[in-house]
Amino acid sequence: MTFLDSFLIRAALAGVGVALAAAPLGCFVVWRRMAYFGDATAHASILGIALALSFETSLFAGVLVMALLMGTVVSTLSGRGYAVDTLLGVLAHSSLAFGLVAVSFLSGIRLDLMAYLFGDILAVNQQDLLIIWGGAALVIALLWWRWSALLTSTLNRDLAHAAGINPQREQLILTLALSVVVAVAIKVVGVLLIAALLIIPAASARPFASTPERMTLIAALIGVFSAVGGLQLAFEFDTPTGPTIVCLAAVLFLLSNIKRLFDQASD
Amino acid sequence: MTSQADAQPLVTLQNVTVAHSSSPVLRNVNFKIAPGEIVTIVGPNGSGKSTLLRTVVGALEVQSGDVSRSQGLRIGYVPQKLHIDPTLPLTVRRFLSLPTPVKNPEAEAALEKAGAGKLMNRQMTGLSGGQFQRVLLARALLCQPHLLILDEATQGLDQPGSAAFYRQIEQLRQTLGCAILMVSHELHVVMAASDRVICLNGHICCEGAPEHVASAPEYRALFGTGTQGALALYRHEHTHTHDHSCGHDHAFDDEATQTTDKAKQATKDLI
Ligand SMILES: Nc1ncnc2c1ncn2[C@@H]1O[C@H](COP(=O)(O)OP(=O)(O)OP(=O)(O)O)[C@@H](O)[C@H]1O
Ligand SMILES: [Mg+2]
């Protein structure tokens, strides 16, 4: 395992793993307009961290449970005709605030809050790596398995029903996948930037894609490139890694949209 | 007709009440459709036609009553409106394979039949209203449905398209034995093409064979001028079909004569 001894290699592998899982899920987040949903789930995970620390359980488990809880609450409420964007805005930010307050109660533990808010990819150890790749594989397998059904219920709930697909169940699967991605991505980009890692590669891929599958592939490429490139840049310029990865993704988004503008102009 | 009625129904609604927010939109609806039957629902805007179709599809929960579908029922559904989010890239080809993959030749044949042959690689969001409707139809037929559910499926289709569509439906019933449940505002076609008409206005006002419904007082209360309108339309088209001075294909006109002749037969009884 000498290969994995280098912290840079471990960091790169962690970034790639998260980017691969975030790409297909991010596409669904974009198609279904649930960016805030991603935010709410991610922000709730800081509460999960507080819980995990006070009960001295695994961080991943705590985050997974909180994210799942938040995801379920939000998808249940949004099905009931609440004004979804307001509701999500309230939930996302209040759960972050409650989480930060809860963490501050844990006075006994010296806690590097920044590491949770913005990630600490350089501190990824081999066990983290195992969890990240395990989670990523789970998410990819889950989405692969339900791909057609997910896509159909994303397109139109009634068409899904007519084809014998239960859109509610598919929504639940997305919620589960989202929670897993949030749980594994905290180390890489932190609570505040997970939604960015989901949305930006997918949004950058849109102008290049003619089918959902192609959009997913391109998003994965962009995500992996941002993760590896961002890591390198952060190392070179001594900047925080998570935000640097997101910055690089954002630059790619800008470039891809300039391409779209040119396409539209030439039409 | 009797043999159809005897067969196991594809879908049965028993005393169903459906509400959207709080007030019920459909009250105490009893409905069944047998294999191979063509049933049309008519009713004014907002009378719950789409709601009924969506209940049959299974997209709406009922407030009370029972919905049962036959085992392994395949439904082809054309919704009244379908919004595709512009962030979702989707070619016509990919759309046809959703959720069940279809082979290229099948997809091509289905599009060809629906008069949308050249659209294969176009984006769904870039289609015109009529083109979009044709693609929806092609997709609904591709799953070889036992029950085809059409919510104003001919909206936005040009006349030849609409005529070809009703021809295709009749064919489908003959070849696949598939039942058809549709909503239409084209009363003259409805009267000709359906085995059974249901007149809906929050509840089932009256139902039965087209000629029976057309003469029912409930129907006349809703479509008082409707039947006369259909007749007027019939007369108009009738004179039109005899005008053969132009050189183009009159396939549609023949169709119109056929259907309206049946409509005439149907409506004669009530006058
Ligand atoms: N999603 C919804 N939420 C709330 N109310 C709804 C919803 N959909 C329909 N309704 C209401 O239910 C009633 C029946 O609507 P429905 O769409 O079934 O009518 P329709 O007969 O199909 O009308 P149209 O001919 O205009 O298509 C209407 O009063 C409508 O306002
Ligand atoms: Mg309707």
Coordinates of C-alpha atoms and ligand atoms in Angstrom, one line a residue:
Chain A
M1 CA 0.0 0.0 0.0
T2 CA 3.0 2.3 -0.5
F3 CA 1.1 3.9 -3.3
L4 CA -1.6 5.2 -1.0
D5 CA 1.0 6.4 1.5
S6 CA 1.3 9.7 -0.3
F7 CA -1.3 12.1 1.1
L8 CA -1.5 13.8 -2.3
I9 CA -2.4 10.5 -4.0
R10 CA -5.0 9.8 -1.3
A11 CA -6.5 13.3 -1.7
A12 CA -6.7 12.9 -5.5
L13 CA -8.4 9.5 -5.2
A14 CA -10.8 10.9 -2.7
G15 CA -11.6 13.9 -5.0
V16 CA -12.1 11.6 -8.0
G17 CA -14.4 9.2 -6.0
V18 CA -16.6 12.0 -4.9
A19 CA -16.7 13.7 -8.3
L20 CA -17.7 10.4 -10.0
A21 CA -20.7 9.9 -7.6
A22 CA -21.6 13.6 -7.6
A23 CA -21.9 13.7 -11.4
P24 CA -25.0 11.6 -12.1
L25 CA -26.6 12.7 -8.9
G26 CA -25.8 16.4 -9.7
C27 CA -27.5 15.9 -13.1
F28 CA -30.7 14.8 -11.3
V29 CA -30.4 17.7 -8.9
V30 CA -30.2 20.1 -11.9
W31 CA -33.0 18.4 -13.9
R32 CA -35.4 18.3 -11.0
R33 CA -34.5 21.8 -9.9
M34 CA -33.5 20.6 -6.4
A35 CA -30.4 22.7 -5.9
Y36 CA -31.8 24.0 -2.6
F37 CA -32.6 20.4 -1.7
G38 CA -28.9 19.6 -2.0
D39 CA -28.1 22.6 0.1
A40 CA -30.6 21.7 2.9
T41 CA -29.3 18.1 3.0
A42 CA -25.7 19.2 3.1
H43 CA -26.2 21.9 5.7
A44 CA -28.1 19.5 7.9
S45 CA -25.1 17.3 8.1
I46 CA -23.3 19.8 10.4
L47 CA -26.0 18.8 12.9
G48 CA -25.0 15.2 12.2
I49 CA -21.4 16.0 12.9
A50 CA -22.4 17.5 16.3
L51 CA -24.4 14.4 17.1
A52 CA -21.6 12.1 16.0
L53 CA -19.1 14.0 18.1
S54 CA -21.2 14.1 21.3
F55 CA -22.1 10.4 21.0
E56 CA -18.6 9.5 19.9
T57 CA -19.9 7.5 16.9
S58 CA -18.6 7.5 13.3
L59 CA -18.8 10.8 11.6
F60 CA -20.1 9.3 8.4
A61 CA -22.9 7.6 10.3
G62 CA -24.0 10.7 12.0
V63 CA -24.0 12.7 8.8
L64 CA -25.7 10.0 6.9
V65 CA -28.5 9.9 9.4
M66 CA -29.1 13.6 9.6
A67 CA -28.9 14.0 5.8
L68 CA -31.4 11.2 5.3
L69 CA -33.7 12.7 7.9
M70 CA -33.5 16.1 6.3
G71 CA -33.9 14.7 2.8
T72 CA -37.0 12.8 3.8
V73 CA -38.6 15.7 5.6
V74 CA -38.0 18.0 2.7
S75 CA -39.3 15.6 0.0
T76 CA -42.4 14.8 2.1
L77 CA -43.2 18.4 2.7
S78 CA -42.5 19.5 -0.9
G79 CA -45.0 16.9 -2.0
R80 CA -47.7 18.6 0.1
G81 CA -47.8 21.9 -1.8
Y82 CA -45.7 24.1 0.5
A83 CA -43.9 26.9 -1.3
V84 CA -40.9 24.7 -1.8
D85 CA -38.1 27.3 -2.4
T86 CA -39.0 29.3 0.8
L87 CA -39.3 26.1 2.8
L88 CA -36.0 24.8 1.6
G89 CA -34.3 28.1 2.2
V90 CA -35.6 28.1 5.8
L91 CA -34.6 24.5 6.4
A92 CA -31.2 24.8 4.8
H93 CA -30.0 27.8 6.7
S94 CA -31.6 27.1 10.0
S95 CA -30.2 23.6 10.1
L96 CA -26.8 25.1 9.4
A97 CA -27.3 27.6 12.3
F98 CA -28.6 24.9 14.7
G99 CA -25.7 22.7 13.7
L100 CA -23.1 25.4 14.4
V101 CA -24.7 26.2 17.8
A102 CA -24.8 22.5 18.7
V103 CA -21.2 22.1 17.8
S104 CA -20.3 25.1 20.0
F105 CA -21.8 23.2 23.0
L106 CA -19.2 20.5 22.6
S107 CA -16.7 22.6 24.5
G108 CA -14.7 19.6 25.7
I109 CA -13.6 18.7 22.2
R110 CA -11.2 20.9 20.3
L111 CA -12.8 21.1 17.0
D112 CA -11.5 22.4 13.8
L113 CA -14.8 23.8 12.5
M114 CA -13.2 25.0 9.3
A115 CA -12.4 21.4 8.3
Y116 CA -16.1 20.5 8.4
L117 CA -17.3 23.7 6.7
F118 CA -14.7 23.7 3.9
G119 CA -13.3 20.2 3.8
D120 CA -9.9 18.8 4.6
I121 CA -9.0 16.7 1.7
L122 CA -5.3 16.5 2.5
A123 CA -6.2 14.8 5.8
V124 CA -7.9 11.9 4.1
N125 CA -6.6 8.6 5.5
Q126 CA -6.9 5.1 4.1
Q127 CA -10.1 4.4 6.0
D128 CA -11.7 7.6 4.7
L129 CA -10.7 6.5 1.3
L130 CA -12.4 3.2 1.7
I131 CA -15.6 4.8 2.9
I132 CA -15.6 7.4 0.1
W133 CA -15.1 4.8 -2.6
G134 CA -17.6 2.5 -1.0
G135 CA -20.2 5.3 -0.8
A136 CA -19.4 6.4 -4.4
A137 CA -19.8 2.8 -5.7
L138 CA -23.1 2.5 -3.8
V139 CA -24.5 5.7 -5.3
I140 CA -23.4 4.8 -8.8
A141 CA -24.8 1.3 -8.5
L142 CA -28.1 2.7 -7.1
L143 CA -28.5 5.2 -9.9
W144 CA -27.4 2.7 -12.6
W145 CA -30.0 0.2 -11.3
R146 CA -32.9 2.7 -11.3
W147 CA -31.7 4.9 -14.2
S148 CA -34.6 4.5 -16.5
A149 CA -37.2 4.8 -13.8
L150 CA -35.5 7.8 -12.3
L151 CA -35.3 9.5 -15.6
T152 CA -38.9 8.8 -16.5
S153 CA -40.2 10.2 -13.2
T154 CA -37.9 13.2 -13.5
L155 CA -39.4 13.8 -17.0
N156 CA -43.0 13.6 -15.8
R157 CA -44.6 11.9 -12.8
D158 CA -47.8 11.0 -14.7
L159 CA -45.8 9.3 -17.5
A160 CA -43.9 7.4 -14.8
H161 CA -47.2 6.2 -13.2
A162 CA -48.5 5.1 -16.6
A163 CA -45.4 3.0 -17.0
G164 CA -45.9 1.4 -13.6
I165 CA -43.1 3.4 -11.9
N166 CA -43.7 4.9 -8.5
P167 CA -42.1 8.4 -8.6
Q168 CA -42.3 8.7 -4.8
R169 CA -40.0 5.6 -4.5
E170 CA -37.6 7.1 -7.1
Q171 CA -37.5 10.3 -5.1
L172 CA -36.6 8.3 -2.0
I173 CA -33.8 6.6 -3.9
L174 CA -32.5 10.0 -4.9
T175 CA -32.7 11.2 -1.3
L176 CA -30.8 8.2 -0.2
A177 CA -28.1 8.7 -2.8
L178 CA -27.9 12.4 -1.9
S179 CA -27.3 11.6 1.7
V180 CA -24.5 9.2 0.9
V181 CA -22.8 11.7 -1.4
V182 CA -23.1 14.4 1.3
A183 CA -21.6 12.0 3.9
V184 CA -18.6 11.1 1.7
A185 CA -18.1 14.6 0.3
I186 CA -17.7 16.4 3.6
K187 CA -14.0 15.5 3.9
V188 CA -13.4 16.7 0.3
V189 CA -15.2 20.0 0.0
G190 CA -17.0 20.5 3.3
V191 CA -20.6 21.2 4.2
L192 CA -20.9 24.6 2.6
L193 CA -19.7 23.6 -0.9
I194 CA -21.2 20.1 -1.5
A195 CA -24.1 21.5 -3.4
A196 CA -21.6 23.4 -5.6
L197 CA -19.8 20.1 -6.4
L198 CA -23.2 18.6 -7.4
I199 CA -24.5 21.4 -9.5
I200 CA -21.6 23.1 -11.2
P201 CA -20.2 20.1 -13.2
A202 CA -23.7 19.1 -14.3
A203 CA -24.6 22.7 -15.3
S204 CA -21.3 23.0 -17.2
A205 CA -22.0 19.8 -19.1
R206 CA -25.5 20.8 -20.3
P207 CA -24.4 22.8 -23.4
F208 CA -22.3 19.9 -24.7
A209 CA -25.0 17.2 -24.2
S210 CA -27.8 15.9 -26.4
T211 CA -28.9 13.1 -24.1
P212 CA -29.1 12.6 -20.3
E213 CA -26.4 9.9 -20.4
R214 CA -24.0 12.1 -22.3
M215 CA -24.6 15.0 -19.9
T216 CA -23.7 12.6 -17.0
L217 CA -20.5 11.5 -18.6
I218 CA -19.4 15.0 -19.4
A219 CA -20.3 16.1 -15.9
A220 CA -18.2 13.3 -14.5
L221 CA -15.2 14.3 -16.7
I222 CA -15.6 18.0 -15.6
G223 CA -15.9 16.9 -12.0
V224 CA -12.8 14.7 -12.0
F225 CA -10.8 17.4 -13.8
S226 CA -11.9 20.0 -11.3
A227 CA -11.0 17.7 -8.4
V228 CA -7.6 16.8 -9.6
G229 CA -6.8 20.2 -11.1
G230 CA -8.1 22.0 -8.0
L231 CA -6.0 19.9 -5.8
Q232 CA -2.9 20.7 -7.8
L233 CA -3.6 24.4 -7.9
A234 CA -4.3 24.5 -4.2
F235 CA -1.0 22.7 -3.5
E236 CA 0.9 25.1 -5.8
F237 CA -0.7 28.4 -4.5
D238 CA -1.3 27.2 -1.0
T239 CA -5.0 27.9 -1.1
P240 CA -7.8 26.0 0.7
T241 CA -8.3 22.8 -1.3
G242 CA -12.2 22.5 -1.3
P243 CA -12.9 26.1 -2.4
T244 CA -10.1 25.8 -5.0
I245 CA -11.8 22.7 -6.5
V246 CA -15.1 24.6 -6.7
C247 CA -13.4 27.6 -8.2
L248 CA -12.0 25.6 -11.0
A249 CA -15.4 24.0 -11.6
A250 CA -16.9 27.4 -11.7
V251 CA -14.4 28.6 -14.3
L252 CA -15.2 25.6 -16.4
F253 CA -18.9 26.5 -16.1
L254 CA -18.1 30.0 -17.3
L255 CA -16.2 28.6 -20.3
S256 CA -19.0 26.2 -21.2
N257 CA -21.6 28.9 -21.1
I258 CA -19.4 31.2 -23.3
K259 CA -19.5 28.3 -25.7
R260 CA -23.3 28.2 -25.5
L261 CA -23.5 31.9 -26.1
F262 CA -21.4 31.4 -29.3
D263 CA -23.6 28.5 -30.4
Q264 CA -26.7 30.6 -29.9
A265 CA -25.1 33.5 -31.8
S266 CA -24.2 31.3 -34.7
D267 CA -27.7 29.8 -34.9
Chain B
M1 CA -69.9 -4.9 -28.0
T2 CA -71.5 -7.6 -25.8
S3 CA -68.4 -9.8 -26.0
Q4 CA -66.3 -6.8 -24.9
A5 CA -68.6 -6.0 -22.0
D6 CA -68.4 -9.6 -20.8
A7 CA -64.6 -9.7 -20.8
Q8 CA -62.6 -8.9 -17.7
P9 CA -62.4 -5.1 -17.5
L10 CA -58.9 -3.6 -17.8
V11 CA -59.6 -0.9 -15.3
T12 CA -62.5 -0.6 -12.8
L13 CA -63.3 2.5 -10.8
Q14 CA -65.9 1.9 -8.0
N15 CA -67.6 4.8 -6.5
V16 CA -64.4 6.9 -6.8
T17 CA -64.1 10.4 -5.4
V18 CA -61.0 12.5 -6.3
A19 CA -60.1 15.8 -4.8
H20 CA -57.2 18.1 -5.8
S21 CA -56.9 20.3 -2.8
S22 CA -60.0 20.0 -0.6
S23 CA -63.1 20.2 -2.7
P24 CA -63.8 17.0 -4.7
V25 CA -63.3 17.3 -8.5
L26 CA -64.9 13.9 -9.2
R27 CA -67.7 12.5 -7.1
N28 CA -68.9 8.9 -7.0
V29 CA -67.6 7.9 -10.3
N30 CA -68.2 4.3 -11.5
F31 CA -66.3 3.4 -14.6
K32 CA -64.9 0.4 -16.3
I33 CA -63.3 -0.3 -19.7
A34 CA -63.2 -3.6 -21.4
P35 CA -60.4 -4.9 -23.8
G36 CA -60.8 -3.5 -27.3
E37 CA -63.4 -0.9 -26.3
I38 CA -63.2 2.7 -27.4
V39 CA -64.6 5.1 -24.8
T40 CA -64.6 8.9 -25.1
I41 CA -65.1 11.3 -22.4
V42 CA -66.7 14.6 -23.2
G43 CA -67.4 17.6 -20.9
P44 CA -66.8 21.3 -20.5
N45 CA -63.4 22.7 -19.4
G46 CA -62.7 22.0 -15.8
S47 CA -65.2 19.2 -15.6
G48 CA -62.6 16.7 -14.4
K49 CA -61.8 14.8 -17.6
S50 CA -58.1 14.9 -17.2
T51 CA -58.5 14.1 -13.5
L52 CA -60.4 11.0 -14.4
L53 CA -57.7 9.9 -16.9
R54 CA -55.0 10.5 -14.4
T55 CA -56.9 8.5 -11.8
V56 CA -57.1 5.6 -14.3
V57 CA -53.4 5.9 -15.0
G58 CA -52.8 5.8 -11.2
A59 CA -51.2 9.2 -10.9
L60 CA -53.8 10.5 -8.5
E61 CA -54.8 9.1 -5.2
V62 CA -58.5 8.7 -4.7
Q63 CA -60.2 10.2 -1.6
S64 CA -62.6 7.3 -1.4
G65 CA -63.6 4.4 -3.6
D66 CA -61.7 1.6 -5.3
V67 CA -59.5 1.5 -8.3
S68 CA -58.4 -1.9 -9.7
R69 CA -56.4 -2.7 -12.8
S70 CA -56.0 -6.0 -14.5
Q71 CA -52.7 -7.9 -13.8
G72 CA -49.8 -6.7 -15.9
L73 CA -51.8 -4.0 -17.6
R74 CA -49.7 -1.9 -20.1
I75 CA -50.9 1.6 -20.5
G76 CA -49.9 4.0 -23.2
Y77 CA -50.5 7.5 -22.0
V78 CA -50.6 10.8 -23.8
P79 CA -51.0 13.6 -21.3
Q80 CA -52.8 16.8 -22.1
K81 CA -49.6 18.8 -21.5
L82 CA -46.1 17.8 -20.9
H83 CA -43.4 20.2 -19.9
I84 CA -39.8 19.2 -20.4
D85 CA -37.3 21.1 -18.4
P86 CA -34.8 22.8 -20.7
T87 CA -31.9 21.6 -18.5
L88 CA -32.7 18.0 -19.5
P89 CA -31.2 17.2 -22.8
L90 CA -33.5 14.7 -24.6
T91 CA -33.5 13.6 -28.2
V92 CA -36.7 12.2 -29.7
R93 CA -34.9 8.9 -30.0
R94 CA -34.0 8.8 -26.3
F95 CA -37.5 9.9 -25.4
L96 CA -39.0 6.9 -27.3
S97 CA -36.9 4.6 -25.2
L98 CA -38.1 5.9 -21.9
P99 CA -38.5 3.9 -19.8
T100 CA -38.5 0.7 -21.9
P101 CA -35.7 0.5 -24.5
V102 CA -36.9 0.1 -28.1
K103 CA -34.8 -1.0 -31.1
N104 CA -33.9 1.5 -33.8
P105 CA -36.2 0.0 -36.5
E106 CA -39.1 0.0 -34.2
A107 CA -38.6 3.6 -33.2
E108 CA -38.2 4.6 -36.8
A109 CA -41.4 2.8 -37.8
A110 CA -43.4 4.3 -34.9
L111 CA -42.3 7.8 -35.8
E112 CA -43.0 7.2 -39.5
K113 CA -46.5 6.0 -38.7
A114 CA -47.1 9.0 -36.5
G115 CA -46.0 11.3 -39.3
A116 CA -42.8 12.4 -37.5
G117 CA -40.3 10.4 -39.5
K118 CA -37.6 13.0 -39.7
L119 CA -37.5 14.0 -36.1
M120 CA -35.4 11.2 -34.7
N121 CA -32.4 13.2 -33.7
R122 CA -34.1 16.5 -32.8
Q123 CA -34.3 17.8 -29.2
M124 CA -37.7 17.4 -27.6
T125 CA -37.7 21.0 -26.4
G126 CA -37.1 22.1 -30.0
L127 CA -40.2 20.6 -31.5
S128 CA -43.3 22.4 -32.6
G129 CA -46.6 21.7 -30.8
G130 CA -47.9 19.4 -33.4
Q131 CA -44.6 17.6 -33.9
F132 CA -44.3 17.1 -30.1
Q133 CA -47.8 15.7 -30.0
R134 CA -46.9 13.2 -32.8
V135 CA -43.9 12.1 -30.9
L136 CA -45.9 11.6 -27.8
L137 CA -48.3 9.4 -29.7
A138 CA -45.5 7.4 -31.2
R139 CA -44.1 6.7 -27.8
A140 CA -47.5 5.7 -26.3
L141 CA -47.9 3.2 -29.1
L142 CA -44.4 1.7 -28.8
C143 CA -45.1 -0.1 -25.5
Q144 CA -47.9 -2.2 -27.3
P145 CA -50.4 -1.0 -24.8
H146 CA -53.5 -2.9 -23.7
L147 CA -55.0 0.4 -22.9
L148 CA -54.3 3.7 -24.7
I149 CA -55.2 6.8 -22.8
L150 CA -55.3 10.0 -24.8
D151 CA -55.9 13.4 -23.3
E152 CA -56.8 15.6 -26.2
A153 CA -54.2 13.8 -28.2
T154 CA -55.0 15.6 -31.5
Q155 CA -54.5 19.1 -30.1
G156 CA -52.3 21.1 -32.4
L157 CA -52.4 18.4 -35.1
D158 CA -53.2 19.6 -38.6
Q159 CA -56.3 18.0 -40.2
P160 CA -54.5 15.3 -42.2
G161 CA -52.6 14.5 -39.1
S162 CA -55.7 14.3 -37.0
A163 CA -57.5 12.1 -39.5
A164 CA -54.6 9.8 -39.9
F165 CA -54.5 9.6 -36.1
Y166 CA -58.1 8.4 -35.8
R167 CA -57.5 5.9 -38.6
Q168 CA -54.4 4.6 -36.7
I169 CA -56.5 4.2 -33.6
E170 CA -59.2 2.2 -35.4
Q171 CA -56.4 0.0 -36.9
L172 CA -54.8 -0.4 -33.5
R173 CA -57.9 -1.7 -32.0
Q174 CA -58.2 -4.2 -34.9
T175 CA -54.6 -5.4 -34.8
L176 CA -53.6 -5.1 -31.2
G177 CA -57.1 -5.4 -29.7
C178 CA -56.1 -2.4 -27.6
A179 CA -58.7 -0.5 -25.7
I180 CA -58.8 3.3 -26.0
L181 CA -59.9 5.9 -23.5
M182 CA -59.8 9.4 -24.8
V183 CA -60.8 12.9 -24.1
S184 CA -61.8 14.9 -27.1
H185 CA -63.6 18.1 -27.8
E186 CA -64.1 17.1 -31.4
L187 CA -67.7 16.0 -30.9
H188 CA -68.4 14.9 -34.5
V189 CA -65.5 12.5 -34.4
V190 CA -66.4 11.3 -30.9
M191 CA -69.9 10.5 -32.0
A192 CA -68.6 8.4 -34.9
A193 CA -65.5 6.7 -33.5
S194 CA -66.5 5.6 -30.0
D195 CA -68.3 2.6 -28.7
R196 CA -69.3 4.4 -25.6
V197 CA -69.4 8.1 -24.7
I198 CA -69.2 9.4 -21.1
C199 CA -70.5 12.8 -20.4
L200 CA -68.7 14.2 -17.4
N201 CA -69.3 17.3 -15.3
G202 CA -67.8 16.6 -11.9
H203 CA -69.8 13.3 -12.0
I204 CA -71.0 11.1 -14.8
C205 CA -74.0 12.9 -16.2
C206 CA -74.9 10.2 -18.7
E207 CA -73.1 7.5 -20.6
G208 CA -73.8 4.9 -23.2
A209 CA -73.7 4.5 -27.0
P210 CA -73.0 7.7 -28.8
E211 CA -76.6 8.0 -30.2
H212 CA -78.0 7.4 -26.7
V213 CA -75.8 10.0 -25.1
A214 CA -76.4 12.6 -27.8
S215 CA -80.1 12.4 -27.1
A216 CA -79.9 12.5 -23.4
P217 CA -81.2 15.7 -21.8
E218 CA -78.1 15.9 -19.5
Y219 CA -75.9 16.0 -22.6
R220 CA -78.1 18.5 -24.3
A221 CA -78.0 20.7 -21.2
L222 CA -74.2 20.8 -21.5
F223 CA -73.8 20.8 -25.3
G224 CA -77.1 22.2 -26.3
T225 CA -75.6 23.7 -29.4
G226 CA -72.9 21.0 -29.6
T227 CA -74.9 18.4 -31.5
Q228 CA -76.2 21.0 -33.9
G229 CA -72.6 22.2 -34.1
A230 CA -71.5 18.7 -35.1
L231 CA -74.2 18.5 -37.7
A232 CA -73.2 21.9 -39.0
L233 CA -69.7 20.6 -39.2
Y234 CA -70.9 17.5 -40.9
R235 CA -72.7 19.5 -43.6
H236 CA -69.7 21.7 -44.1
E237 CA -67.4 18.8 -44.6
H238 CA -69.8 16.9 -46.7
T239 CA -70.0 19.7 -49.3
H240 CA -66.3 20.0 -49.1
T241 CA -65.6 16.3 -49.9
H242 CA -67.5 16.7 -53.2
D243 CA -65.3 19.5 -54.2
H244 CA -62.7 17.5 -56.0
S245 CA -61.5 20.2 -58.3
C246 CA -58.1 20.4 -56.6
G247 CA -55.5 17.8 -57.2
H248 CA -54.3 16.9 -53.8
D249 CA -54.8 13.7 -51.8
H250 CA -58.3 13.3 -50.6
A251 CA -57.7 10.5 -48.2
F252 CA -58.6 12.7 -45.3
D253 CA -61.8 13.9 -46.9
D254 CA -62.9 10.3 -47.5
E255 CA -62.2 9.6 -43.9
A256 CA -64.3 12.6 -42.9
T257 CA -67.2 11.5 -45.1
Q258 CA -67.0 8.1 -43.5
T259 CA -66.9 9.3 -39.9
T260 CA -69.5 12.0 -40.5
D261 CA -71.8 9.5 -42.2
K262 CA -71.6 7.4 -39.1
A263 CA -72.2 10.5 -37.1
K264 CA -75.2 11.3 -39.2
Q265 CA -76.5 7.8 -38.6
A266 CA -76.0 8.3 -34.9
T267 CA -77.6 11.7 -34.7
K268 CA -80.5 10.9 -37.0
D269 CA -82.3 9.0 -34.3
L270 CA -82.5 11.9 -32.0
I271 CA -83.9 14.4 -34.4
Ligands
LIG1 N1 -53.1 20.0 -10.0 C1 -54.2 20.6 -9.6 N2 -54.4 21.2 -8.4 C2 -55.5 21.8 -8.0 N3 -56.6 21.8 -8.8 C3 -56.6 21.1 -10.0 C4 -55.4 20.5 -10.4 N4 -55.7 20.0 -11.6 C5 -56.9 20.2 -11.9 N5 -57.5 20.9 -10.9 C6 -58.9 21.4 -10.8 O1 -59.7 20.3 -11.0 C7 -60.8 20.6 -11.9 C8 -60.8 19.6 -13.0 O2 -59.7 19.7 -13.8 P1 -59.4 18.8 -15.1 O3 -58.0 19.2 -15.5 O4 -59.6 17.4 -14.8 O5 -60.4 19.4 -16.1 P2 -60.6 19.0 -17.6 O6 -62.0 18.4 -17.7 O7 -59.6 18.1 -18.1 O8 -60.6 20.4 -18.3 P3 -60.0 20.8 -19.8 O9 -61.1 20.5 -20.8 O10 -59.8 22.2 -19.6 O11 -58.8 20.0 -20.0 C9 -60.6 22.0 -12.3 O12 -61.5 22.8 -11.6 C10 -59.2 22.3 -12.0 O13 -59.1 23.7 -11.6
MG2 MG -58.1 18.3 -19.4

